[in-house]
């Protein structure tokens, strides 16, 4: 936590952008340093996520990768996941996001497929709210990972073309 609180602002923002693709969110969380502990940081991250505009949520969603089938998944499962993602993206115009925090790896595929199928019935406004909440949960998990594995965090989430934090800065947090 000390490293997070004392790192240069640009490095903290770059690291936070690997947690959530909203620049305003990253700035806001970085601006409220120092945090007395992880709980305070996570509360601030939650608060900042609740204030995102629809356009900022869209920006954050644009940088999110779709969940992929685990290595060794049967071809039928990979096909089902690809088809479900295509249907979701066609309906809502962005990648499907879901927090897998607290799930065992062997549950990931079933949880993702069930989530996509359940959420395909949502109207766009309701789904936007659900996706925003999932982004908030994902960001929380990524922050925890960032603070507990500062050198290995980049591997947990690959950078995308919409989010380009400097690699050397993100490693310094």
Short mmCIF file of C-alpha atoms in Angstrom, two decimals:
data_model
loop_
_atom_site.label_atom_id
_atom_site.label_comp_id
_atom_site.label_asym_id
_atom_site.label_seq_id
_atom_site.Cartn_x
_atom_site.Cartn_y
_atom_site.Cartn_z
CA UNK A 1 0.00 0.00 0.00
CA UNK A 2 2.91 2.34 0.73
CA UNK A 3 4.21 1.88 -2.79
CA UNK A 4 0.79 2.68 -4.24
CA UNK A 5 0.46 5.77 -2.07
CA UNK A 6 3.91 7.15 -2.85
CA UNK A 7 4.41 6.19 -6.50
CA UNK A 8 4.34 8.99 -9.08
CA UNK A 9 0.80 9.94 -10.07
CA UNK A 10 1.36 8.97 -13.72
CA UNK A 11 2.54 5.51 -12.70
CA UNK A 12 -0.46 5.00 -10.43
CA UNK A 13 -2.89 6.13 -13.16
CA UNK A 14 -1.22 3.81 -15.68
CA UNK A 15 -1.50 0.89 -13.28
CA UNK A 16 -5.12 1.71 -12.48
CA UNK A 17 -5.95 1.81 -16.19
CA UNK A 18 -5.04 -1.89 -16.30
CA UNK A 19 -7.78 -2.39 -13.71
CA UNK A 20 -10.48 -0.31 -15.41
CA UNK A 21 -10.26 1.47 -18.75
CA UNK A 22 -11.83 4.74 -17.64
CA UNK A 23 -9.28 7.54 -17.46
CA UNK A 24 -11.58 9.59 -15.21
CA UNK A 25 -11.92 6.64 -12.83
CA UNK A 26 -8.14 6.13 -12.72
CA UNK A 27 -7.49 9.85 -12.14
CA UNK A 28 -10.08 10.04 -9.41
CA UNK A 29 -8.75 7.01 -7.55
CA UNK A 30 -5.16 8.27 -7.90
CA UNK A 31 -6.11 11.78 -6.76
CA UNK A 32 -7.48 10.58 -3.43
CA UNK A 33 -4.21 9.06 -2.26
CA UNK A 34 -2.92 8.30 0.29
CA UNK A 35 -5.21 5.49 1.39
CA UNK A 36 -4.91 4.12 4.91
CA UNK A 37 -5.48 0.58 3.70
CA UNK A 38 -6.87 -1.69 1.01
CA UNK A 39 -10.47 -1.34 2.21
CA UNK A 40 -10.32 2.43 1.82
CA UNK A 41 -8.80 2.10 -1.66
CA UNK A 42 -11.49 -0.38 -2.74
CA UNK A 43 -14.22 1.88 -1.34
CA UNK A 44 -12.81 4.81 -3.32
CA UNK A 45 -12.62 2.69 -6.46
CA UNK A 46 -16.26 1.67 -5.99
CA UNK A 47 -17.34 5.27 -5.45
CA UNK A 48 -15.48 6.41 -8.56
CA UNK A 49 -17.08 3.64 -10.62
CA UNK A 50 -20.59 4.62 -9.54
CA UNK A 51 -20.02 8.10 -10.95
CA UNK A 52 -19.06 7.00 -14.47
CA UNK A 53 -21.16 8.42 -17.27
CA UNK A 54 -22.61 6.12 -19.93
CA UNK A 55 -19.86 7.26 -22.33
CA UNK A 56 -17.16 6.49 -19.76
CA UNK A 57 -18.65 3.06 -19.15
CA UNK A 58 -18.63 2.50 -22.92
CA UNK A 59 -14.94 3.47 -23.06
CA UNK A 60 -14.11 1.08 -20.23
CA UNK A 61 -16.11 -1.72 -21.85
CA UNK A 62 -14.39 -1.13 -25.19
CA UNK A 63 -11.06 -2.06 -23.63
CA UNK A 64 -12.26 -5.24 -21.99
CA UNK A 65 -11.36 -8.61 -23.47
CA UNK A 66 -14.07 -11.23 -23.71
CA UNK A 67 -13.61 -14.22 -21.39
CA UNK A 68 -12.00 -17.13 -23.22
CA UNK A 69 -12.44 -20.86 -22.86
CA UNK A 70 -9.80 -22.44 -20.64
CA UNK A 71 -7.05 -24.49 -22.21
CA UNK A 72 -8.24 -28.01 -22.76
CA UNK A 73 -11.91 -27.07 -23.09
CA UNK A 74 -13.71 -29.35 -25.55
CA UNK A 75 -14.25 -27.96 -29.06
CA UNK A 76 -18.03 -27.89 -28.50
CA UNK A 77 -17.56 -25.67 -25.44
CA UNK A 78 -15.30 -23.32 -27.41
CA UNK A 79 -17.88 -23.15 -30.20
CA UNK A 80 -20.68 -22.47 -27.71
CA UNK A 81 -18.66 -19.69 -26.08
CA UNK A 82 -17.79 -18.10 -29.42
CA UNK A 83 -21.44 -18.17 -30.51
CA UNK A 84 -22.64 -16.77 -27.18
CA UNK A 85 -20.10 -13.92 -27.34
CA UNK A 86 -21.13 -13.10 -30.89
CA UNK A 87 -24.81 -12.95 -29.90
CA UNK A 88 -24.04 -10.78 -26.88
CA UNK A 89 -21.81 -8.37 -28.79
CA UNK A 90 -24.39 -8.14 -31.56
CA UNK A 91 -27.11 -7.25 -29.04
CA UNK A 92 -25.16 -4.82 -26.86
CA UNK A 93 -22.22 -3.60 -28.95
CA UNK A 94 -19.48 -4.46 -26.45
CA UNK A 95 -17.66 -7.44 -25.01
CA UNK A 96 -19.37 -9.49 -22.34
CA UNK A 97 -17.83 -8.84 -18.92
CA UNK A 98 -18.31 -10.88 -15.80
CA UNK A 99 -16.38 -11.12 -12.58
CA UNK A 100 -14.99 -14.57 -11.96
CA UNK A 101 -13.64 -13.58 -8.55
CA UNK A 102 -14.44 -16.28 -6.00
CA UNK A 103 -15.02 -18.93 -8.67
CA UNK A 104 -12.86 -21.99 -9.11
CA UNK A 105 -11.19 -22.25 -12.54
CA UNK A 106 -13.21 -25.34 -13.39
CA UNK A 107 -16.38 -23.25 -12.94
CA UNK A 108 -15.35 -20.37 -15.22
CA UNK A 109 -16.69 -21.67 -18.51
CA UNK A 110 -20.08 -22.71 -17.13
CA UNK A 111 -20.42 -19.42 -15.22
CA UNK A 112 -19.55 -17.33 -18.30
CA UNK A 113 -21.92 -19.25 -20.58
CA UNK A 114 -24.76 -19.11 -18.04
CA UNK A 115 -24.14 -15.39 -17.54
CA UNK A 116 -24.22 -14.62 -21.24
CA UNK A 117 -27.39 -16.61 -21.80
CA UNK A 118 -29.14 -15.01 -18.81
CA UNK A 119 -28.10 -11.49 -19.76
CA UNK A 120 -29.05 -11.76 -23.43
CA UNK A 121 -32.66 -11.24 -22.34
CA UNK A 122 -31.88 -7.86 -20.73
CA UNK A 123 -32.91 -4.63 -22.36
CA UNK A 124 -29.89 -2.43 -23.25
CA UNK A 125 -30.30 -0.04 -20.30
CA UNK A 126 -30.57 -2.85 -17.76
CA UNK A 127 -27.61 -4.67 -19.30
CA UNK A 128 -25.54 -1.48 -19.22
CA UNK A 129 -26.14 -1.30 -15.44
CA UNK A 130 -25.25 -4.98 -14.98
CA UNK A 131 -22.10 -4.63 -17.11
CA UNK A 132 -21.06 -1.52 -15.14
CA UNK A 133 -21.45 -3.46 -11.88
CA UNK A 134 -19.40 -6.33 -13.29
CA UNK A 135 -16.70 -3.83 -14.35
CA UNK A 136 -16.65 -2.51 -10.77
CA UNK A 137 -16.19 -6.05 -9.40
CA UNK A 138 -13.48 -6.82 -11.95
CA UNK A 139 -11.65 -3.59 -11.11
CA UNK A 140 -11.73 -4.48 -7.40
CA UNK A 141 -10.19 -7.89 -8.07
CA UNK A 142 -7.55 -6.36 -10.32
CA UNK A 143 -6.65 -3.76 -7.68
CA UNK A 144 -6.19 -6.50 -5.09
CA UNK A 145 -4.00 -8.39 -7.56
CA UNK A 146 -2.07 -5.23 -8.45
CA UNK A 147 -1.21 -4.55 -4.83
CA UNK A 148 -0.32 -8.13 -4.02
CA UNK A 149 1.63 -8.79 -7.27
CA UNK A 150 2.89 -5.40 -8.52
CA UNK A 151 5.41 -6.92 -10.91
CA UNK A 152 3.06 -9.57 -12.32
CA UNK A 153 -0.14 -7.57 -12.68
CA UNK A 154 0.34 -6.85 -16.39
CA UNK A 155 0.08 -10.56 -17.13
CA UNK A 156 -3.35 -10.71 -15.50
CA UNK A 157 -4.85 -8.39 -18.07
CA UNK A 158 -3.35 -7.77 -21.46
CA UNK A 159 -3.32 -4.16 -22.64
CA UNK A 160 -5.70 -3.33 -25.45
CA UNK A 161 -5.62 -0.82 -28.23
CA UNK A 162 -7.90 1.55 -26.28
CA UNK A 163 -5.74 1.53 -23.19
CA UNK A 164 -2.02 2.17 -23.50
CA UNK A 165 -0.40 2.73 -20.11
CA UNK A 166 3.35 2.94 -20.19
CA UNK A 167 4.72 -0.48 -19.30
CA UNK A 168 7.56 0.82 -17.16
CA UNK A 169 5.22 3.08 -15.20
CA UNK A 170 2.64 0.39 -14.46
CA UNK A 171 5.36 -1.86 -13.02
CA UNK A 172 6.43 0.78 -10.52
CA UNK A 173 3.25 0.65 -8.48
#
